[in-house]
Amino acid sequence: MHTWPYPFLFAHRGGGTLAPENTLAGMAEAVKHHFGAVEFDVKLSKEGQCYLLHDDTLDRTSNGHGLAAEKTVLDLLALDAGSWLAPRFAGEPVPFFSTIATYCKAHGLLANVEIKPCPGRDAETGTLVANATASLWANATVKPLMSSFSLTALKAAQQAQPALPRGWLIEAPWPDNWQDTLQDLQAVSLHSDEALLTEARVHAVKAAGYRVLAYTVNDVARAEELKRWGVDGLFTDALDQMQSLL
Ligand code: G3P
Ligand code: MG
């Protein structure tokens, strides 16, 4: 089994539901709630700059519109990524990856960098996000854990920066070929929708030598159950509810 420097809890999308997702305000919530690690989603601007956003479009989580892949750095700088959640977050920027890296390092937050490519940009995003991660965390003892639902992006990340740890994100259905895929990726972990996990599956993945992480767990009793089964980490939106599991 690989060494595992990460804590049990990762704040999902920065601050879960307590702040606008994938923003600096979210990372601040993670610090405020004594989290040791955050998960966030990284994609590329039109020019290939890495920035944080979950969706393929800007509409849900900012005052912008249209395709995330078509926005330039200048377009992104003009956006408000906070007002959609609450007026007190008005003016919150769409953050660039480098800003978030600086904040994480300054506050001792470990990171799970989810590579979230826009359609058709999987390999390019995997390569550029992995290269940016290696450079931004060059002097860090603990490197970010890279993950993606996109096997193409993860393979590109593996080729670009083989030394960065990788986790494969899965959603339903549970893949029969999980062991071959993890081996091919030289991954350290499997990140599963929590609803797919059974005690037997957790034990099988761990017996094969991989860590198991579960997303997105907002119920304390379920979090405790997954921990009992041997799950190594959880992504949660409920930063305030999960304090007993820190
Ligand atoms: O990385 C865990 C989780 O963030 C995956 O789902 O859609 O919230 O990015 P999503
Ligand atoms: Mg994510």
Coordinates of N, CA and C and ligand atoms in Angstrom, one line a residue:
M1 N 0.9 -1.2 0.0 CA 0.0 0.0 0.0 C 0.9 1.2 0.0
H2 N 0.5 2.2 -0.8 CA 1.3 3.5 -0.9 C 1.1 4.3 0.4
T3 N 2.2 5.0 0.8 CA 2.0 5.9 1.9 C 0.9 6.9 1.6
W4 N 0.3 7.3 2.7 CA -0.9 8.1 2.5 C -0.9 9.4 3.4
P5 N -0.5 10.5 2.9 CA -0.2 11.7 3.7 C -1.5 12.5 4.0
Y6 N -2.6 12.1 3.4 CA -3.8 13.0 3.4 C -4.7 12.7 4.6
P7 N -5.4 13.7 5.1 CA -6.3 13.4 6.2 C -7.6 12.7 5.7
F8 N -8.5 12.3 6.7 CA -9.7 11.6 6.3 C -10.7 12.5 5.6
L9 N -10.8 13.7 5.9 CA -11.8 14.6 5.3 C -11.2 15.6 4.3
F10 N -11.8 15.7 3.2 CA -11.6 16.7 2.2 C -12.8 17.6 2.1
A11 N -12.6 18.9 2.2 CA -13.7 19.8 1.9 C -14.0 19.8 0.4
H12 N -15.2 19.5 0.1 CA -15.6 19.3 -1.3 C -15.8 20.7 -2.0
R13 N -15.1 20.9 -3.2 CA -15.2 22.1 -3.9 C -14.8 23.3 -3.1
G14 N -13.9 23.1 -2.2 CA -13.4 24.2 -1.3 C -14.1 24.3 0.0
G15 N -15.3 24.9 0.0 CA -16.0 25.1 1.3 C -17.3 24.3 1.3
G16 N -17.5 23.3 0.5 CA -18.8 22.6 0.5 C -19.9 23.6 0.1
T17 N -20.9 23.6 0.9 CA -22.1 24.4 0.6 C -22.1 25.7 1.5
L18 N -20.9 25.9 2.2 CA -20.9 27.1 3.1 C -20.4 28.4 2.4
A19 N -19.9 28.2 1.2 CA -19.4 29.3 0.4 C -19.5 29.0 -1.1
P20 N -19.4 29.9 -2.0 CA -19.5 29.6 -3.4 C -18.4 28.6 -3.7
E21 N -18.8 27.5 -4.5 CA -17.9 26.4 -4.8 C -16.7 26.9 -5.6
N22 N -15.6 26.2 -5.4 CA -14.4 26.5 -6.2 C -14.0 27.9 -6.2
T23 N -14.0 28.6 -5.0 CA -13.5 29.9 -4.8 C -12.6 30.0 -3.6
L24 N -11.9 31.1 -3.5 CA -11.1 31.4 -2.4 C -11.9 31.5 -1.1
A25 N -13.1 32.0 -1.2 CA -14.0 32.1 0.0 C -14.3 30.7 0.5
G26 N -14.4 29.7 -0.4 CA -14.6 28.3 0.0 C -13.4 27.8 0.7
M27 N -12.2 28.1 0.2 CA -11.0 27.6 0.8 C -10.9 28.1 2.2
A28 N -11.3 29.4 2.4 CA -11.2 30.0 3.7 C -12.2 29.3 4.7
E29 N -13.3 28.8 4.2 CA -14.2 28.0 5.1 C -13.5 26.7 5.5
A30 N -12.8 26.1 4.6 CA -12.1 24.9 5.0 C -11.1 25.2 6.1
V31 N -10.4 26.3 6.0 CA -9.4 26.6 7.1 C -10.2 26.9 8.4
K32 N -11.2 27.7 8.3 CA -12.0 28.1 9.4 C -12.6 26.9 10.2
H33 N -12.9 25.8 9.4 CA -13.5 24.6 10.0 C -12.4 23.5 10.3
H34 N -11.1 24.0 10.3 CA -10.0 23.1 10.7 C -9.8 21.9 9.7
F35 N -10.2 22.0 8.5 CA -10.0 20.9 7.5 C -8.5 21.0 7.1
G36 N -7.9 19.8 6.9 CA -6.5 19.7 6.5 C -6.4 19.5 5.0
A37 N -7.5 19.3 4.3 CA -7.4 19.1 2.8 C -8.7 19.6 2.1
V38 N -8.5 20.0 0.9 CA -9.6 20.5 0.0 C -9.6 19.8 -1.3
E39 N -10.8 19.6 -1.9 CA -10.9 19.1 -3.3 C -11.4 20.3 -4.1
F40 N -10.9 20.4 -5.3 CA -11.5 21.5 -6.2 C -11.3 21.0 -7.6
D41 N -12.1 21.7 -8.5 CA -12.1 21.3 -10.0 C -11.4 22.3 -10.8
V42 N -10.5 21.8 -11.7 CA -9.6 22.6 -12.5 C -9.8 22.3 -14.0
K43 N -10.0 23.4 -14.8 CA -10.1 23.3 -16.2 C -9.3 24.4 -16.9
L44 N -9.4 24.5 -18.2 CA -8.6 25.4 -19.0 C -9.4 26.6 -19.6
S45 N -8.8 27.8 -19.5 CA -9.4 28.9 -20.3 C -9.1 28.7 -21.8
K46 N -9.6 29.6 -22.6 CA -9.3 29.5 -24.0 C -7.8 29.4 -24.4
E47 N -7.0 30.2 -23.6 CA -5.6 30.2 -23.9 C -4.8 29.1 -23.2
G48 N -5.5 28.3 -22.4 CA -4.8 27.2 -21.7 C -4.4 27.5 -20.3
Q49 N -4.9 28.6 -19.7 CA -4.7 28.9 -18.3 C -5.6 28.0 -17.4
C50 N -5.0 27.5 -16.3 CA -5.8 26.7 -15.4 C -6.6 27.5 -14.5
Y51 N -7.9 27.2 -14.4 CA -8.8 27.9 -13.4 C -9.8 27.0 -12.8
L52 N -10.4 27.4 -11.8 CA -11.4 26.6 -11.0 C -12.8 26.8 -11.5
L53 N -13.4 25.7 -11.9 CA -14.9 25.8 -12.2 C -15.3 24.3 -12.3
H54 N -16.5 24.0 -11.9 CA -17.1 22.7 -12.0 C -17.7 22.4 -13.4
D55 N -18.6 23.2 -13.8 CA -19.4 22.9 -15.0 C -18.7 23.2 -16.3
D56 N -19.3 22.8 -17.4 CA -18.8 23.1 -18.7 C -19.2 24.5 -19.1
T57 N -20.2 25.1 -18.4 CA -20.6 26.5 -18.7 C -20.5 27.3 -17.4
L58 N -20.6 28.6 -17.6 CA -20.4 29.6 -16.5 C -21.7 29.8 -15.7
D59 N -22.8 29.5 -16.3 CA -24.1 30.1 -15.9 C -24.5 29.8 -14.5
R60 N -24.3 28.5 -14.0 CA -24.8 28.1 -12.7 C -24.0 28.8 -11.5
T61 N -22.7 29.0 -11.7 CA -21.9 29.4 -10.5 C -21.2 30.8 -10.8
S62 N -21.7 31.6 -11.7 CA -21.1 32.9 -11.9 C -22.2 33.8 -12.6
N63 N -21.9 35.0 -12.8 CA -22.8 35.9 -13.5 C -22.4 35.9 -15.0
G64 N -21.5 35.0 -15.4 CA -21.2 34.9 -16.8 C -22.1 33.9 -17.5
H65 N -21.9 33.8 -18.8 CA -22.8 32.9 -19.6 C -21.9 32.2 -20.6
G66 N -22.3 31.0 -21.0 CA -21.7 30.3 -22.1 C -20.6 29.3 -21.7
L67 N -19.9 28.9 -22.7 CA -19.0 27.8 -22.6 C -17.7 28.2 -21.8
A68 N -17.3 27.4 -20.8 CA -16.1 27.7 -20.0 C -14.9 27.6 -20.8
A69 N -14.9 26.7 -21.8 CA -13.6 26.5 -22.6 C -13.4 27.7 -23.5
E70 N -14.4 28.6 -23.8 CA -14.2 29.7 -24.7 C -13.8 31.0 -24.1
K71 N -13.8 30.9 -22.7 CA -13.5 32.2 -22.0 C -12.0 32.4 -21.9
T72 N -11.6 33.7 -22.1 CA -10.2 34.1 -22.0 C -10.0 34.5 -20.6
V73 N -8.7 34.7 -20.2 CA -8.3 35.1 -18.9 C -9.0 36.5 -18.6
L74 N -9.0 37.3 -19.6 CA -9.7 38.6 -19.4 C -11.2 38.5 -19.1
D75 N -11.8 37.6 -19.8 CA -13.3 37.3 -19.6 C -13.5 36.8 -18.1
L76 N -12.6 35.9 -17.7 CA -12.7 35.4 -16.4 C -12.5 36.4 -15.3
L77 N -11.6 37.3 -15.5 CA -11.3 38.3 -14.5 C -12.5 39.3 -14.2
A78 N -13.4 39.3 -15.2 CA -14.5 40.3 -15.1 C -15.7 39.6 -14.3
L79 N -15.6 38.3 -14.0 CA -16.8 37.6 -13.5 C -16.9 37.7 -11.9
D80 N -18.2 37.6 -11.5 CA -18.5 37.5 -10.1 C -19.0 36.0 -9.9
A81 N -18.2 35.3 -9.1 CA -18.6 33.9 -8.8 C -19.2 33.7 -7.4
G82 N -19.7 34.8 -6.8 CA -20.2 34.7 -5.5 C -21.7 35.0 -5.3
S83 N -22.1 36.0 -6.1 CA -23.5 36.6 -5.9 C -24.6 35.5 -6.1
W84 N -24.3 34.5 -6.9 CA -25.3 33.5 -7.2 C -25.7 32.7 -5.9
L85 N -24.8 32.7 -4.9 CA -25.1 32.0 -3.7 C -25.7 32.9 -2.6
A86 N -25.1 34.0 -2.4 CA -25.6 35.0 -1.4 C -25.0 36.4 -1.7
P87 N -25.7 37.4 -1.4 CA -25.2 38.8 -1.6 C -23.9 39.0 -0.9
R88 N -23.6 38.4 0.2 CA -22.4 38.7 1.0 C -21.1 38.2 0.2
F89 N -21.3 37.3 -0.8 CA -20.2 36.9 -1.6 C -20.0 37.6 -2.9
A90 N -20.7 38.7 -3.0 CA -20.6 39.5 -4.3 C -19.2 39.9 -4.6
G91 N -18.8 39.7 -5.8 CA -17.4 40.2 -6.2 C -16.4 39.1 -6.0
E92 N -16.8 37.9 -5.5 CA -15.8 36.8 -5.4 C -15.3 36.4 -6.7
P93 N -14.0 36.4 -7.0 CA -13.5 36.1 -8.3 C -13.6 34.6 -8.7
V94 N -13.6 34.3 -10.0 CA -13.4 33.0 -10.4 C -11.8 32.8 -10.3
P95 N -11.4 31.9 -9.5 CA -9.9 31.9 -9.2 C -9.1 31.1 -10.2
F96 N -7.9 31.6 -10.4 CA -6.9 30.9 -11.2 C -6.3 29.9 -10.3
F97 N -5.8 28.8 -10.8 CA -5.2 27.7 -10.1 C -4.0 28.2 -9.3
S98 N -3.3 29.1 -9.8 CA -2.0 29.5 -9.1 C -2.4 30.3 -7.8
T99 N -3.5 31.0 -7.8 CA -4.0 31.7 -6.6 C -4.4 30.7 -5.5
I100 N -5.1 29.7 -6.0 CA -5.5 28.7 -5.0 C -4.3 27.9 -4.4
A101 N -3.4 27.6 -5.3 CA -2.2 26.9 -4.8 C -1.5 27.7 -3.8
T102 N -1.3 29.0 -4.0 CA -0.6 29.9 -3.1 C -1.4 29.9 -1.7
Y103 N -2.7 29.9 -1.8 CA -3.5 29.9 -0.6 C -3.4 28.6 0.2
C104 N -3.5 27.5 -0.5 CA -3.4 26.2 0.1 C -2.0 26.0 0.8
K105 N -1.0 26.4 0.1 CA 0.4 26.3 0.7 C 0.5 27.2 1.9
A106 N 0.0 28.4 1.8 CA 0.2 29.3 2.9 C -0.6 28.9 4.2
H107 N -1.7 28.1 4.0 CA -2.5 27.7 5.1 C -2.4 26.2 5.4
G108 N -1.4 25.6 4.9 CA -1.2 24.2 5.2 C -2.3 23.3 4.8
L109 N -3.0 23.7 3.7 CA -4.1 22.8 3.2 C -3.6 21.9 2.1
L110 N -3.8 20.6 2.3 CA -3.4 19.6 1.2 C -4.5 19.6 0.2
A111 N -4.2 19.2 -1.0 CA -5.1 19.4 -2.1 C -5.4 18.1 -2.9
N112 N -6.7 17.9 -3.3 CA -7.0 17.0 -4.3 C -7.4 17.8 -5.5
V113 N -6.6 17.8 -6.5 CA -6.9 18.5 -7.8 C -7.6 17.7 -8.7
E114 N -8.9 18.0 -8.8 CA -9.7 17.2 -9.8 C -9.6 17.8 -11.2
I115 N -9.1 17.1 -12.1 CA -9.0 17.6 -13.5 C -10.3 17.4 -14.1
K116 N -10.9 18.6 -14.5 CA -12.3 18.6 -15.0 C -12.3 19.2 -16.4
P117 N -11.9 18.4 -17.4 CA -11.8 18.9 -18.8 C -13.1 19.3 -19.4
C118 N -13.1 20.4 -20.2 CA -14.3 20.7 -21.0 C -14.3 19.7 -22.1
P119 N -15.5 19.4 -22.7 CA -15.6 18.4 -23.8 C -14.5 18.6 -24.9
G120 N -13.8 17.5 -25.2 CA -12.9 17.5 -26.3 C -11.5 18.0 -25.9
R121 N -11.3 18.4 -24.6 CA -10.0 18.9 -24.2 C -9.4 18.0 -23.1
D122 N -9.7 16.8 -23.1 CA -9.3 15.9 -22.0 C -7.8 15.8 -21.9
A123 N -7.1 15.5 -23.0 CA -5.6 15.2 -22.9 C -4.9 16.5 -22.6
E124 N -5.3 17.6 -23.3 CA -4.7 18.9 -23.1 C -4.8 19.3 -21.6
T125 N -6.0 19.1 -21.1 CA -6.2 19.6 -19.7 C -5.4 18.7 -18.7
G126 N -5.4 17.4 -19.0 CA -4.6 16.5 -18.1 C -3.1 16.9 -18.1
T127 N -2.6 17.2 -19.2 CA -1.2 17.6 -19.3 C -0.9 18.9 -18.7
L128 N -1.7 19.9 -19.0 CA -1.4 21.3 -18.5 C -1.7 21.4 -17.0
V129 N -2.8 20.7 -16.5 CA -3.0 20.8 -15.0 C -2.0 20.0 -14.3
A130 N -1.5 18.9 -14.8 CA -0.4 18.2 -14.1 C 0.9 19.0 -14.1
N131 N 1.2 19.6 -15.2 CA 2.4 20.4 -15.3 C 2.3 21.6 -14.3
A132 N 1.2 22.2 -14.3 CA 1.0 23.4 -13.4 C 1.1 22.9 -11.9
T133 N 0.5 21.8 -11.6 CA 0.5 21.3 -10.2 C 2.0 21.0 -9.8
A134 N 2.7 20.3 -10.7 CA 4.1 20.0 -10.4 C 4.9 21.3 -10.1
S135 N 4.7 22.3 -10.9 CA 5.5 23.5 -10.8 C 5.0 24.3 -9.5
L136 N 3.7 24.4 -9.3 CA 3.2 25.2 -8.2 C 3.5 24.6 -6.8
W137 N 3.6 23.3 -6.8 CA 3.9 22.6 -5.5 C 5.3 22.0 -5.6
A138 N 6.2 22.6 -6.4 CA 7.6 22.0 -6.6 C 8.3 21.9 -5.2
N139 N 8.1 22.8 -4.3 CA 8.9 22.7 -3.1 C 8.1 22.1 -1.9
A140 N 6.9 21.6 -2.2 CA 6.1 21.0 -1.1 C 6.4 19.6 -0.8
T141 N 6.4 19.2 0.4 CA 6.7 17.9 0.8 C 5.6 16.9 0.3
V142 N 4.3 17.4 0.6 CA 3.2 16.6 0.2 C 2.6 17.2 -1.1
K143 N 2.6 16.4 -2.2 CA 2.1 16.9 -3.5 C 0.6 16.7 -3.5
P144 N -0.1 17.4 -4.3 CA -1.6 17.2 -4.4 C -1.9 15.8 -5.0
L145 N -3.0 15.3 -4.6 CA -3.5 14.1 -5.3 C -4.3 14.5 -6.5
M146 N -3.9 14.0 -7.7 CA -4.6 14.3 -8.9 C -5.8 13.3 -9.1
S147 N -6.9 13.7 -9.6 CA -8.0 12.8 -9.9 C -8.8 13.3 -11.1
S148 N -9.5 12.3 -11.7 CA -10.4 12.7 -12.8 C -11.3 11.6 -13.1
F149 N -12.5 11.9 -13.6 CA -13.4 10.9 -14.2 C -12.9 10.6 -15.6
S150 N -12.1 11.4 -16.2 CA -11.7 11.2 -17.6 C -10.4 10.4 -17.6
L151 N -10.5 9.2 -18.1 CA -9.3 8.4 -18.2 C -8.2 9.0 -19.2
T152 N -8.7 9.7 -20.2 CA -7.8 10.3 -21.1 C -7.0 11.4 -20.4
A153 N -7.7 12.2 -19.6 CA -7.0 13.2 -18.8 C -6.0 12.7 -17.8
L154 N -6.4 11.6 -17.2 CA -5.5 11.0 -16.2 C -4.3 10.3 -16.9
K155 N -4.5 9.7 -18.0 CA -3.3 9.2 -18.7 C -2.4 10.3 -19.2
A156 N -2.9 11.4 -19.6 CA -2.1 12.5 -20.0 C -1.3 13.1 -18.8
A157 N -2.0 13.1 -17.7 CA -1.3 13.6 -16.4 C -0.2 12.7 -16.0
Q158 N -0.5 11.4 -16.2 CA 0.5 10.3 -15.8 C 1.7 10.5 -16.7
Q159 N 1.5 10.7 -18.0 CA 2.6 10.9 -18.9 C 3.4 12.1 -18.6
A160 N 2.7 13.2 -18.3 CA 3.4 14.5 -18.1 C 4.1 14.6 -16.8
Q161 N 3.5 14.0 -15.7 CA 4.1 14.2 -14.4 C 3.8 12.8 -13.7
P162 N 4.6 11.8 -14.0 CA 4.4 10.5 -13.4 C 4.5 10.4 -11.9
A163 N 5.3 11.4 -11.3 CA 5.5 11.3 -9.9 C 4.3 11.8 -9.1
L164 N 3.4 12.5 -9.7 CA 2.2 13.0 -8.9 C 1.3 11.9 -8.7
P165 N 0.8 11.7 -7.4 CA -0.1 10.6 -7.2 C -1.5 10.8 -7.9
R166 N -2.1 9.7 -8.3 CA -3.3 9.8 -9.1 C -4.4 8.9 -8.5
G167 N -5.6 9.4 -8.6 CA -6.8 8.7 -8.2 C -7.8 8.6 -9.3
W168 N -8.5 7.5 -9.5 CA -9.5 7.4 -10.6 C -10.9 7.6 -10.0
L169 N -11.6 8.6 -10.5 CA -13.0 8.9 -10.1 C -14.0 8.0 -10.8
I170 N -14.9 7.4 -10.1 CA -15.9 6.6 -10.8 C -17.3 7.0 -10.3
E171 N -18.2 6.8 -11.3 CA -19.6 6.9 -11.0 C -20.3 5.6 -11.5
A172 N -21.6 5.5 -11.2 CA -22.3 4.2 -11.6 C -22.1 4.0 -13.1
P173 N -22.1 2.7 -13.5 CA -22.0 1.5 -12.7 C -20.6 1.2 -12.2
W174 N -20.5 0.4 -11.1 CA -19.2 0.0 -10.6 C -18.5 -0.8 -11.7
P175 N -17.2 -0.3 -12.0 CA -16.5 -1.0 -13.2 C -16.0 -2.3 -12.8
D176 N -16.2 -3.3 -13.7 CA -15.7 -4.7 -13.5 C -14.1 -4.6 -13.6
N177 N -13.6 -3.7 -14.4 CA -12.2 -3.7 -14.7 C -11.4 -2.8 -13.8
W178 N -11.9 -2.5 -12.6 CA -11.3 -1.4 -11.8 C -9.8 -1.7 -11.5
Q179 N -9.5 -3.0 -11.3 CA -8.1 -3.3 -11.0 C -7.2 -3.1 -12.1
D180 N -7.5 -3.5 -13.3 CA -6.7 -3.3 -14.5 C -6.5 -1.8 -14.7
T181 N -7.6 -1.0 -14.6 CA -7.5 0.4 -14.9 C -6.6 1.1 -13.8
L182 N -6.8 0.8 -12.6 CA -5.9 1.4 -11.5 C -4.4 1.0 -11.8
Q183 N -4.2 -0.2 -12.2 CA -2.8 -0.7 -12.4 C -2.3 0.1 -13.6
D184 N -3.1 0.2 -14.7 CA -2.6 0.9 -15.9 C -2.3 2.3 -15.6
L185 N -3.1 3.0 -14.8 CA -2.8 4.4 -14.4 C -1.7 4.5 -13.4
Q186 N -1.3 3.4 -12.8 CA -0.4 3.5 -11.7 C -0.9 4.4 -10.6
A187 N -2.2 4.2 -10.3 CA -2.9 5.1 -9.4 C -2.7 4.6 -8.0
V188 N -3.0 5.5 -7.0 CA -2.9 5.1 -5.6 C -4.3 4.9 -5.0
S189 N -5.3 5.5 -5.7 CA -6.6 5.4 -5.1 C -7.8 5.4 -6.1
L190 N -8.9 4.9 -5.6 CA -10.1 4.8 -6.3 C -11.1 5.8 -5.6
H191 N -11.7 6.7 -6.3 CA -12.6 7.7 -5.7 C -14.0 7.4 -6.2
S192 N -14.8 6.8 -5.3 CA -16.1 6.3 -5.8 C -17.3 7.2 -5.2
D193 N -18.3 7.3 -6.0 CA -19.6 7.7 -5.5 C -19.9 6.9 -4.3
E194 N -20.2 7.5 -3.2 CA -20.4 6.8 -1.9 C -21.5 5.7 -2.1
A195 N -22.5 6.0 -2.9 CA -23.6 5.1 -3.0 C -23.2 3.8 -3.7
L196 N -22.1 3.7 -4.4 CA -21.7 2.5 -5.0 C -20.9 1.6 -4.0
L197 N -20.5 2.1 -2.9 CA -19.6 1.4 -2.0 C -20.4 0.4 -1.1
T198 N -19.8 -0.8 -1.1 CA -20.3 -1.8 -0.1 C -19.0 -2.2 0.7
E199 N -19.2 -2.8 1.8 CA -18.1 -3.2 2.6 C -17.2 -4.2 1.8
A200 N -17.8 -5.1 1.1 CA -17.0 -6.0 0.3 C -16.2 -5.3 -0.8
R201 N -16.8 -4.3 -1.5 CA -16.0 -3.6 -2.5 C -14.8 -2.8 -1.9
V202 N -15.1 -2.2 -0.7 CA -14.0 -1.5 -0.1 C -12.9 -2.4 0.3
H203 N -13.2 -3.6 0.8 CA -12.2 -4.6 1.2 C -11.4 -5.1 0.0
A204 N -12.1 -5.3 -1.1 CA -11.5 -5.8 -2.3 C -10.5 -4.8 -2.9
V205 N -10.9 -3.5 -2.9 CA -10.0 -2.5 -3.5 C -8.8 -2.4 -2.6
K206 N -9.0 -2.4 -1.3 CA -7.9 -2.2 -0.3 C -7.0 -3.4 -0.4
A207 N -7.6 -4.6 -0.5 CA -6.7 -5.8 -0.6 C -5.8 -5.8 -1.8
A208 N -6.3 -5.1 -2.8 CA -5.5 -5.0 -4.1 C -4.4 -3.9 -3.9
G209 N -4.4 -3.2 -2.8 CA -3.3 -2.3 -2.5 C -3.6 -0.8 -2.8
Y210 N -4.9 -0.5 -3.0 CA -5.3 0.9 -3.3 C -6.1 1.5 -2.2
R211 N -6.0 2.8 -2.0 CA -6.9 3.6 -1.1 C -8.2 3.7 -1.7
V212 N -9.2 3.9 -0.8 CA -10.6 4.2 -1.3 C -11.1 5.5 -0.7
L213 N -11.6 6.4 -1.6 CA -12.2 7.6 -1.2 C -13.6 7.6 -1.6
A214 N -14.5 8.4 -0.9 CA -15.9 8.4 -1.2 C -16.4 9.8 -1.3
Y215 N -17.2 10.1 -2.4 CA -17.8 11.4 -2.5 C -19.3 11.2 -2.7
T216 N -20.2 12.1 -2.4 CA -20.0 13.2 -1.5 C -20.8 12.9 -0.3
V217 N -20.2 12.8 0.9 CA -20.8 12.3 2.1 C -21.1 13.4 3.0
N218 N -22.4 13.6 3.3 CA -22.8 14.8 4.1 C -23.6 14.3 5.4
D219 N -23.7 13.0 5.5 CA -24.4 12.5 6.7 C -23.3 11.8 7.6
V220 N -23.4 12.2 8.9 CA -22.3 11.8 9.8 C -22.4 10.3 10.0
A221 N -23.6 9.7 10.2 CA -23.7 8.3 10.4 C -23.1 7.5 9.2
R222 N -23.4 7.9 8.0 CA -22.8 7.3 6.8 C -21.3 7.4 6.8
A223 N -20.8 8.6 7.2 CA -19.4 8.8 7.2 C -18.7 7.8 8.2
E224 N -19.3 7.7 9.3 CA -18.8 6.7 10.3 C -18.8 5.3 9.8
E225 N -19.9 4.9 9.1 CA -19.9 3.6 8.6 C -18.8 3.3 7.6
L226 N -18.7 4.3 6.7 CA -17.6 4.2 5.6 C -16.2 4.1 6.3
K227 N -16.0 4.8 7.3 CA -14.8 4.8 8.1 C -14.5 3.4 8.7
R228 N -15.6 2.8 9.3 CA -15.5 1.5 9.8 C -15.1 0.5 8.8
W229 N -15.7 0.6 7.6 CA -15.4 -0.3 6.5 C -13.9 -0.2 6.0
G230 N -13.2 0.9 6.4 CA -11.8 1.0 6.0 C -11.6 2.1 4.9
V231 N -12.7 2.8 4.6 CA -12.5 3.9 3.6 C -11.5 4.9 4.1
D232 N -10.6 5.4 3.2 CA -9.5 6.2 3.6 C -9.8 7.7 3.6
G233 N -10.8 8.1 2.9 CA -11.1 9.5 2.9 C -12.5 9.8 2.3
L234 N -13.0 11.0 2.7 CA -14.3 11.4 2.3 C -14.3 12.8 1.8
F235 N -15.1 13.1 0.8 CA -15.4 14.5 0.3 C -16.7 14.9 0.9
T236 N -16.7 16.0 1.6 CA -18.0 16.5 2.2 C -18.3 17.9 1.9
D237 N -19.6 18.2 1.8 CA -20.1 19.6 1.7 C -20.4 20.1 3.1
A238 N -20.5 19.2 4.1 CA -21.0 19.6 5.4 C -19.9 19.8 6.3
L239 N -19.1 20.8 6.1 CA -17.9 21.1 6.9 C -18.2 21.2 8.4
D240 N -19.3 21.9 8.6 CA -19.7 22.2 10.0 C -20.3 21.0 10.7
Q241 N -20.8 20.0 10.0 CA -21.4 18.8 10.6 C -20.4 17.7 10.9
M242 N -19.3 17.7 10.2 CA -18.3 16.6 10.3 C -17.2 16.8 11.3
Q243 N -17.3 17.8 12.2 CA -16.2 18.1 13.0 C -15.7 16.9 13.9
S244 N -16.6 16.0 14.2 CA -16.2 14.9 15.1 C -15.3 13.9 14.3
L245 N -15.3 14.0 13.0 CA -14.5 13.1 12.2 C -13.2 13.7 11.7
L246 N -12.9 14.9 12.1 CA -11.7 15.5 11.7 C -10.5 14.8 12.4
Ligands
G3P1 O1 -13.7 14.6 -6.6 C1 -14.9 14.2 -5.9 C2 -16.1 14.9 -6.5 O2 -15.8 16.3 -6.6 C3 -16.5 14.4 -7.8 O3 -17.7 14.9 -8.3 O4 -19.0 16.4 -9.7 O5 -18.4 17.1 -7.4 O6 -16.7 17.1 -9.2 P1 -18.0 16.5 -8.6
MG2 MG -14.9 17.6 -8.0

